PDB file of C-alpha atoms in Angstrom:
ATOM      1  CA  MET A   1     -24.326   4.353  41.960  1.00 46.00           C
ATOM      2  CA  GLU A   2     -27.341   5.815  40.237  1.00 49.00           C
ATOM      3  CA  HIS A   3     -29.546   7.977  42.430  1.00 64.00           C
ATOM      4  CA  THR A   4     -32.996   9.411  42.052  1.00 75.00           C
ATOM      5  CA  TYR A   5     -33.064  13.092  41.175  1.00 77.00           C
ATOM      6  CA  TYR A   6     -35.933  15.206  42.463  1.00 82.00           C
ATOM      7  CA  PRO A   7     -36.050  18.427  40.430  1.00 80.00           C
ATOM      8  CA  PRO A   8     -37.059  21.703  42.045  1.00 86.00           C
ATOM      9  CA  LYS A   9     -40.838  22.110  42.001  1.00 86.00           C
ATOM     10  CA  PHE A  10     -42.910  25.064  43.086  1.00 89.00           C
ATOM     11  CA  GLU A  11     -43.929  24.856  46.762  1.00 92.00           C
ATOM     12  CA  GLU A  12     -42.554  21.329  47.212  1.00 92.00           C
ATOM     13  CA  THR A  13     -41.044  20.875  50.658  1.00 94.00           C
ATOM     14  CA  GLN A  14     -38.086  18.738  49.505  1.00 94.00           C
ATOM     15  CA  PHE A  15     -36.087  18.518  46.281  1.00 91.00           C
ATOM     16  CA  HIS A  16     -32.541  18.733  44.954  1.00 89.00           C
ATOM     17  CA  CYS A  17     -31.458  22.302  45.614  1.00 90.00           C
ATOM     18  CA  PRO A  18     -30.640  24.219  42.411  1.00 86.00           C
ATOM     19  CA  ARG A  19     -27.854  25.984  44.332  1.00 87.00           C
ATOM     20  CA  CYS A  20     -25.943  23.168  46.059  1.00 87.00           C
ATOM     21  CA  HIS A  21     -27.619  20.196  44.284  1.00 83.00           C
ATOM     22  CA  VAL A  22     -28.188  18.366  47.590  1.00 89.00           C
ATOM     23  CA  PHE A  23     -31.565  16.766  48.298  1.00 91.00           C
ATOM     24  CA  ALA A  24     -32.838  18.854  51.191  1.00 94.00           C
ATOM     25  CA  SER A  25     -35.870  20.415  52.827  1.00 96.00           C
ATOM     26  CA  GLN A  26     -36.969  23.831  51.586  1.00 96.00           C
ATOM     27  CA  ILE A  27     -38.455  26.749  53.521  1.00 96.00           C
ATOM     28  CA  TRP A  28     -40.890  28.838  51.474  1.00 96.00           C
ATOM     29  CA  GLU A  29     -41.617  32.523  51.982  1.00 93.00           C
ATOM     30  CA  ASP A  30     -43.622  35.195  50.198  1.00 92.00           C
ATOM     31  CA  LEU A  31     -41.355  38.055  49.220  1.00 90.00           C
ATOM     32  CA  GLN A  32     -42.318  41.551  50.254  1.00 86.00           C
ATOM     33  CA  ILE A  33     -40.752  44.965  49.823  1.00 84.00           C
ATOM     34  CA  ASP A  34     -40.586  47.700  52.410  1.00 79.00           C
ATOM     35  CA  ARG A  35     -41.671  51.081  51.036  1.00 78.00           C
ATOM     36  CA  TYR A  36     -41.750  53.962  53.482  1.00 77.00           C
ATOM     37  CA  GLY A  37     -42.415  51.562  56.336  1.00 73.00           C
ATOM     38  CA  ASN A  38     -45.194  49.729  54.515  1.00 79.00           C
ATOM     39  CA  ARG A  39     -44.881  46.033  53.611  1.00 81.00           C
ATOM     40  CA  ILE A  40     -45.973  45.480  50.026  1.00 84.00           C
ATOM     41  CA  GLU A  41     -46.667  42.019  48.615  1.00 87.00           C
ATOM     42  CA  THR A  42     -44.866  40.933  45.426  1.00 88.00           C
ATOM     43  CA  PRO A  43     -45.578  38.041  43.045  1.00 90.00           C
ATOM     44  CA  PHE A  44     -42.236  36.463  43.978  1.00 92.00           C
ATOM     45  CA  LYS A  45     -41.606  33.617  46.400  1.00 93.00           C
ATOM     46  CA  SER A  46     -38.355  32.219  47.746  1.00 94.00           C
ATOM     47  CA  SER A  47     -37.323  28.704  48.681  1.00 95.00           C
ATOM     48  CA  THR A  48     -34.411  28.484  51.115  1.00 96.00           C
ATOM     49  CA  CYS A  49     -32.385  25.290  51.244  1.00 95.00           C
ATOM     50  CA  VAL A  50     -31.947  23.895  54.754  1.00 96.00           C
ATOM     51  CA  HIS A  51     -28.595  22.412  53.738  1.00 96.00           C
ATOM     52  CA  CYS A  52     -26.773  25.350  52.095  1.00 95.00           C
ATOM     53  CA  LYS A  53     -28.954  28.188  53.474  1.00 95.00           C
ATOM     54  CA  GLN A  54     -29.122  29.781  50.002  1.00 94.00           C
ATOM     55  CA  SER A  55     -32.377  30.968  48.463  1.00 94.00           C
ATOM     56  CA  SER A  56     -33.861  30.395  45.035  1.00 93.00           C
ATOM     57  CA  TYR A  57     -36.494  32.697  43.604  1.00 92.00           C
ATOM     58  CA  TRP A  58     -39.756  31.911  41.849  1.00 92.00           C
ATOM     59  CA  LEU A  59     -42.231  33.974  39.831  1.00 89.00           C
ATOM     60  CA  GLU A  60     -45.718  32.666  39.146  1.00 86.00           C
ATOM     61  CA  GLY A  61     -44.617  29.113  39.873  1.00 85.00           C
ATOM     62  CA  ARG A  62     -41.503  29.264  37.669  1.00 83.00           C
ATOM     63  CA  LEU A  63     -37.927  29.140  38.898  1.00 84.00           C
ATOM     64  CA  VAL A  64     -36.215  32.355  37.780  1.00 84.00           C
ATOM     65  CA  SER A  65     -33.021  32.362  39.855  1.00 85.00           C
ATOM     66  CA  PRO A  66     -30.850  30.439  39.390  1.00 85.00           C
ATOM     67  CA  ALA A  67     -31.801  30.493  35.728  1.00 70.00           C
ATOM     68  CA  GLU A  68     -30.727  26.946  34.881  1.00 60.00           C
ATOM     69  CA  SER A  69     -33.476  24.490  34.130  1.00 62.00           C
ATOM     70  CA  PRO A  70     -34.369  22.076  36.941  1.00 69.00           C
ATOM     71  CA  VAL A  71     -32.921  18.939  35.390  1.00 82.00           C
ATOM     72  CA  GLU A  72     -30.420  16.639  37.028  1.00 83.00           C
ATOM     73  CA  PRO A  73     -26.733  17.615  36.965  1.00 86.00           C
ATOM     74  CA  PRO A  74     -24.261  15.479  35.026  1.00 91.00           C
ATOM     75  CA  HIS A  75     -23.142  12.207  36.541  1.00 92.00           C
ATOM     76  CA  THR A  76     -19.876  12.619  38.432  1.00 91.00           C
ATOM     77  CA  GLU A  77     -18.296  10.069  36.059  1.00 95.00           C
ATOM     78  CA  LEU A  78     -19.410  11.837  32.875  1.00 96.00           C
ATOM     79  CA  PRO A  79     -16.144  12.542  31.001  1.00 96.00           C
ATOM     80  CA  ALA A  80     -14.983  16.153  31.041  1.00 95.00           C
ATOM     81  CA  ASP A  81     -15.261  16.593  27.267  1.00 94.00           C
ATOM     82  CA  CYS A  82     -18.967  15.692  27.553  1.00 96.00           C
ATOM     83  CA  SER A  83     -19.814  17.755  30.637  1.00 94.00           C
ATOM     84  CA  ALA A  84     -19.618  21.178  28.980  1.00 94.00           C
ATOM     85  CA  ASP A  85     -22.176  20.207  26.337  1.00 95.00           C
ATOM     86  CA  TYR A  86     -24.379  18.544  28.957  1.00 95.00           C
ATOM     87  CA  ASN A  87     -24.395  21.680  31.098  1.00 91.00           C
ATOM     88  CA  GLU A  88     -25.060  23.904  28.089  1.00 91.00           C
ATOM     89  CA  ALA A  89     -28.063  21.694  27.333  1.00 92.00           C
ATOM     90  CA  ARG A  90     -29.245  22.185  30.942  1.00 88.00           C
ATOM     91  CA  ASP A  91     -29.004  25.932  30.513  1.00 84.00           C
ATOM     92  CA  ILE A  92     -31.167  26.076  27.383  1.00 86.00           C
ATOM     93  CA  VAL A  93     -33.655  23.217  27.712  1.00 85.00           C
ATOM     94  CA  ALA A  94     -36.422  25.436  29.097  1.00 77.00           C
ATOM     95  CA  ARG A  95     -36.048  27.863  26.186  1.00 79.00           C
ATOM     96  CA  SER A  96     -35.162  25.369  23.462  1.00 84.00           C
ATOM     97  CA  PRO A  97     -35.896  21.682  24.076  1.00 86.00           C
ATOM     98  CA  ARG A  98     -34.809  20.940  20.505  1.00 87.00           C
ATOM     99  CA  GLY A  99     -31.474  22.685  21.017  1.00 89.00           C
ATOM    100  CA  ALA A 100     -30.903  20.791  24.262  1.00 90.00           C
ATOM    101  CA  ALA A 101     -31.723  17.458  22.605  1.00 90.00           C
ATOM    102  CA  ALA A 102     -29.293  18.214  19.795  1.00 91.00           C
ATOM    103  CA  LEU A 103     -26.548  18.978  22.316  1.00 93.00           C
ATOM    104  CA  LEU A 104     -27.237  15.748  24.187  1.00 93.00           C
ATOM    105  CA  ARG A 105     -26.881  13.849  20.919  1.00 92.00           C
ATOM    106  CA  LEU A 106     -23.410  15.409  20.664  1.00 94.00           C
ATOM    107  CA  VAL A 107     -22.746  14.292  24.246  1.00 96.00           C
ATOM    108  CA  LEU A 108     -23.726  10.759  23.237  1.00 95.00           C
ATOM    109  CA  GLN A 109     -21.413  10.849  20.218  1.00 94.00           C
ATOM    110  CA  LYS A 110     -18.468  11.932  22.379  1.00 96.00           C
ATOM    111  CA  LEU A 111     -19.402   9.363  25.022  1.00 96.00           C
ATOM    112  CA  MET A 112     -19.121   6.566  22.465  1.00 96.00           C
ATOM    113  CA  VAL A 113     -15.372   7.121  22.292  1.00 96.00           C
ATOM    114  CA  HIS A 114     -15.142   6.558  26.049  1.00 96.00           C
ATOM    115  CA  LEU A 115     -17.118   3.329  25.590  1.00 96.00           C
ATOM    116  CA  GLY A 116     -14.497   2.026  23.184  1.00 95.00           C
ATOM    117  CA  GLU A 117     -16.151   2.886  19.875  1.00 96.00           C
ATOM    118  CA  SER A 118     -15.225   5.297  17.099  1.00 93.00           C
ATOM    119  CA  GLY A 119     -17.791   8.032  17.745  1.00 92.00           C
ATOM    120  CA  THR A 120     -18.145   8.489  13.997  1.00 91.00           C
ATOM    121  CA  ASN A 121     -21.559   6.893  13.555  1.00 94.00           C
ATOM    122  CA  ILE A 122     -23.694   6.455  16.665  1.00 94.00           C
ATOM    123  CA  ASN A 123     -25.917   3.791  15.121  1.00 95.00           C
ATOM    124  CA  ASP A 124     -22.912   1.665  14.102  1.00 96.00           C
ATOM    125  CA  ASP A 125     -21.357   2.176  17.525  1.00 96.00           C
ATOM    126  CA  ILE A 126     -24.520   0.931  19.261  1.00 96.00           C
ATOM    127  CA  LYS A 127     -24.584  -2.091  16.947  1.00 96.00           C
ATOM    128  CA  ALA A 128     -20.958  -2.868  17.867  1.00 96.00           C
ATOM    129  CA  LEU A 129     -21.720  -2.561  21.584  1.00 96.00           C
ATOM    130  CA  VAL A 130     -24.720  -4.882  21.233  1.00 96.00           C
ATOM    131  CA  ALA A 131     -22.468  -7.446  19.516  1.00 96.00           C
ATOM    132  CA  LYS A 132     -20.170  -7.237  22.546  1.00 94.00           C
ATOM    133  CA  GLY A 133     -23.036  -8.092  24.895  1.00 94.00           C
ATOM    134  CA  LEU A 134     -24.531  -4.693  25.746  1.00 94.00           C
ATOM    135  CA  PRO A 135     -27.639  -5.175  27.957  1.00 94.00           C
ATOM    136  CA  ARG A 136     -30.870  -4.454  26.112  1.00 95.00           C
ATOM    137  CA  VAL A 137     -31.992  -1.759  28.548  1.00 95.00           C
ATOM    138  CA  VAL A 138     -28.770   0.197  27.927  1.00 95.00           C
ATOM    139  CA  GLN A 139     -29.175  -0.251  24.171  1.00 96.00           C
ATOM    140  CA  GLN A 140     -32.657   1.195  24.433  1.00 95.00           C
ATOM    141  CA  ALA A 141     -31.388   4.179  26.428  1.00 94.00           C
ATOM    142  CA  LEU A 142     -28.709   4.793  23.804  1.00 95.00           C
ATOM    143  CA  ASP A 143     -31.237   4.612  20.982  1.00 94.00           C
ATOM    144  CA  VAL A 144     -33.615   6.994  22.755  1.00 92.00           C
ATOM    145  CA  CYS A 145     -30.840   9.597  22.891  1.00 92.00           C
ATOM    146  CA  ARG A 146     -29.793   8.857  19.314  1.00 91.00           C
ATOM    147  CA  VAL A 147     -33.258   9.031  17.743  1.00 89.00           C
ATOM    148  CA  VAL A 148     -34.601  11.998  19.730  1.00 88.00           C
ATOM    149  CA  GLY A 149     -31.351  13.915  19.275  1.00 86.00           C
ATOM    150  CA  ASN A 150     -31.337  13.202  15.564  1.00 84.00           C
ATOM    151  CA  ASN A 151     -34.918  14.466  15.261  1.00 80.00           C
ATOM    152  CA  ALA A 152     -33.782  17.651  16.955  1.00 76.00           C
ATOM    153  CA  VAL A 153     -31.042  18.140  14.349  1.00 74.00           C
ATOM    154  CA  HIS A 154     -33.173  16.980  11.417  1.00 70.00           C
ATOM    155  CA  PRO A 155     -36.833  17.470  12.431  1.00 67.00           C
ATOM    156  CA  GLY A 156     -38.945  14.442  11.608  1.00 63.00           C
ATOM    157  CA  GLU A 157     -42.152  12.956  12.998  1.00 66.00           C
ATOM    158  CA  LEU A 158     -41.162  13.736  16.601  1.00 65.00           C
ATOM    159  CA  ASP A 159     -41.100  17.463  17.374  1.00 70.00           C
ATOM    160  CA  VAL A 160     -39.207  17.832  20.646  1.00 72.00           C
ATOM    161  CA  ASN A 161     -40.542  21.382  21.047  1.00 69.00           C
ATOM    162  CA  ASP A 162     -44.033  19.886  21.177  1.00 66.00           C
ATOM    163  CA  THR A 163     -42.963  17.335  23.801  1.00 71.00           C
ATOM    164  CA  PRO A 164     -40.389  19.130  26.005  1.00 75.00           C
ATOM    165  CA  GLU A 165     -40.674  16.448  28.688  1.00 80.00           C
ATOM    166  CA  THR A 166     -38.933  14.112  26.218  1.00 84.00           C
ATOM    167  CA  ALA A 167     -35.918  16.414  26.161  1.00 85.00           C
ATOM    168  CA  HIS A 168     -35.888  16.430  29.962  1.00 84.00           C
ATOM    169  CA  GLN A 169     -35.795  12.628  30.018  1.00 87.00           C
ATOM    170  CA  LEU A 170     -32.691  12.594  27.819  1.00 92.00           C
ATOM    171  CA  PHE A 171     -30.612  13.966  30.679  1.00 93.00           C
ATOM    172  CA  ARG A 172     -31.654  10.992  32.803  1.00 90.00           C
ATOM    173  CA  MET A 173     -30.859   8.608  29.930  1.00 94.00           C
ATOM    174  CA  ILE A 174     -27.334  10.009  29.559  1.00 95.00           C
ATOM    175  CA  ASN A 175     -26.696   9.671  33.297  1.00 94.00           C
ATOM    176  CA  PHE A 176     -28.128   6.139  33.292  1.00 93.00           C
ATOM    177  CA  ILE A 177     -25.739   5.136  30.494  1.00 95.00           C
ATOM    178  CA  VAL A 178     -22.751   6.653  32.312  1.00 96.00           C
ATOM    179  CA  ASP A 179     -23.724   4.940  35.564  1.00 94.00           C
ATOM    180  CA  ASP A 180     -24.078   1.519  33.925  1.00 94.00           C
ATOM    181  CA  ARG A 181     -21.139   1.632  31.520  1.00 94.00           C
ATOM    182  CA  ILE A 182     -18.561   3.691  33.440  1.00 95.00           C
ATOM    183  CA  ALA A 183     -19.370   4.245  37.127  1.00 94.00           C
ATOM    184  CA  ARG A 184     -20.436   0.724  38.124  1.00 92.00           C
ATOM    185  CA  PRO A 185     -17.545  -1.100  36.414  1.00 93.00           C
ATOM    186  CA  LYS A 186     -15.142   1.414  37.945  1.00 92.00           C
ATOM    187  CA  GLU A 187     -16.574   0.771  41.423  1.00 92.00           C
ATOM    188  CA  ILE A 188     -16.391  -3.001  40.989  1.00 94.00           C
ATOM    189  CA  GLN A 189     -12.805  -2.809  39.699  1.00 92.00           C
ATOM    190  CA  ALA A 190     -11.821  -0.716  42.717  1.00 93.00           C
ATOM    191  CA  LEU A 191     -13.305  -3.315  45.099  1.00 93.00           C
ATOM    192  CA  TYR A 192     -11.681  -6.191  43.194  1.00 93.00           C
ATOM    193  CA  ALA A 193      -8.293  -4.457  43.400  1.00 93.00           C
ATOM    194  CA  GLN A 194      -8.555  -4.582  47.207  1.00 93.00           C
ATOM    195  CA  LEU A 195      -8.719  -8.387  47.269  1.00 92.00           C
ATOM    196  CA  PRO A 196      -5.624 -10.195  48.579  1.00 93.00           C
ATOM    197  CA  GLN A 197      -3.177 -11.061  45.816  1.00 93.00           C
ATOM    198  CA  GLY A 198      -3.439 -14.754  46.653  1.00 93.00           C
ATOM    199  CA  ALA A 199      -7.198 -14.651  46.083  1.00 93.00           C
ATOM    200  CA  LYS A 200      -6.746 -12.869  42.738  1.00 90.00           C
ATOM    201  CA  ASP A 201      -4.124 -15.423  41.655  1.00 91.00           C
ATOM    202  CA  ALA A 202      -6.508 -18.265  42.529  1.00 92.00           C
ATOM    203  CA  ILE A 203      -9.299 -16.595  40.534  1.00 90.00           C
ATOM    204  CA  ALA A 204      -6.990 -16.169  37.525  1.00 90.00           C
ATOM    205  CA  LYS A 205      -5.956 -19.833  37.743  1.00 89.00           C
ATOM    206  CA  ARG A 206      -9.608 -20.907  37.996  1.00 89.00           C
ATOM    207  CA  ASP A 207     -10.604 -18.931  34.924  1.00 89.00           C
ATOM    208  CA  LYS A 208      -7.766 -20.376  32.822  1.00 85.00           C
ATOM    209  CA  ASN A 209      -9.076 -23.894  33.352  1.00 67.00           C
ATOM    210  CA  PRO A 210     -12.185 -25.045  31.454  1.00 62.00           C
TER     211      PRO A 210
END
């Protein structure tokens, strides 16, 4: 099921670790160097994850190692052919929000195939999903990714480089769509499959009768 992602933030005591991706407490330390027995202060700080015991490194309030941007990882049910583009977008979003948004539009286009549509025209695919009963909130999430991603490819009124937080939100939108359209139905189907056969037969008989 969908979970809240808490991105790494400077001097926060808890967040999702950029090393192991687990939500955990963080221990902060000022980094010093030892030169000829003298301790010399540096502008770097470290945050050590209580869960994995690995450290991340910060310079002037910015995460520098690991280098990936602190946005949520792909949903575990995001199809494999989408994950590579999603992770590439994570890697570049801090340097190029527009490039990341364009990649996430490609993720959305590939995702449409997994939702039963052609993947040829995202707008037409969304229209087809709406006709099949797509919830409005999911339609809105799809259109956010479509419109913002399209502006990144063909710059229009919305300049994603001027509003990088918009690009960051696209990652959450993609994961929301995957959770609603793929993960939740899969979980429900798995639970339904565990029902006794007699109960499933009775349900099938019920649904055949008006």
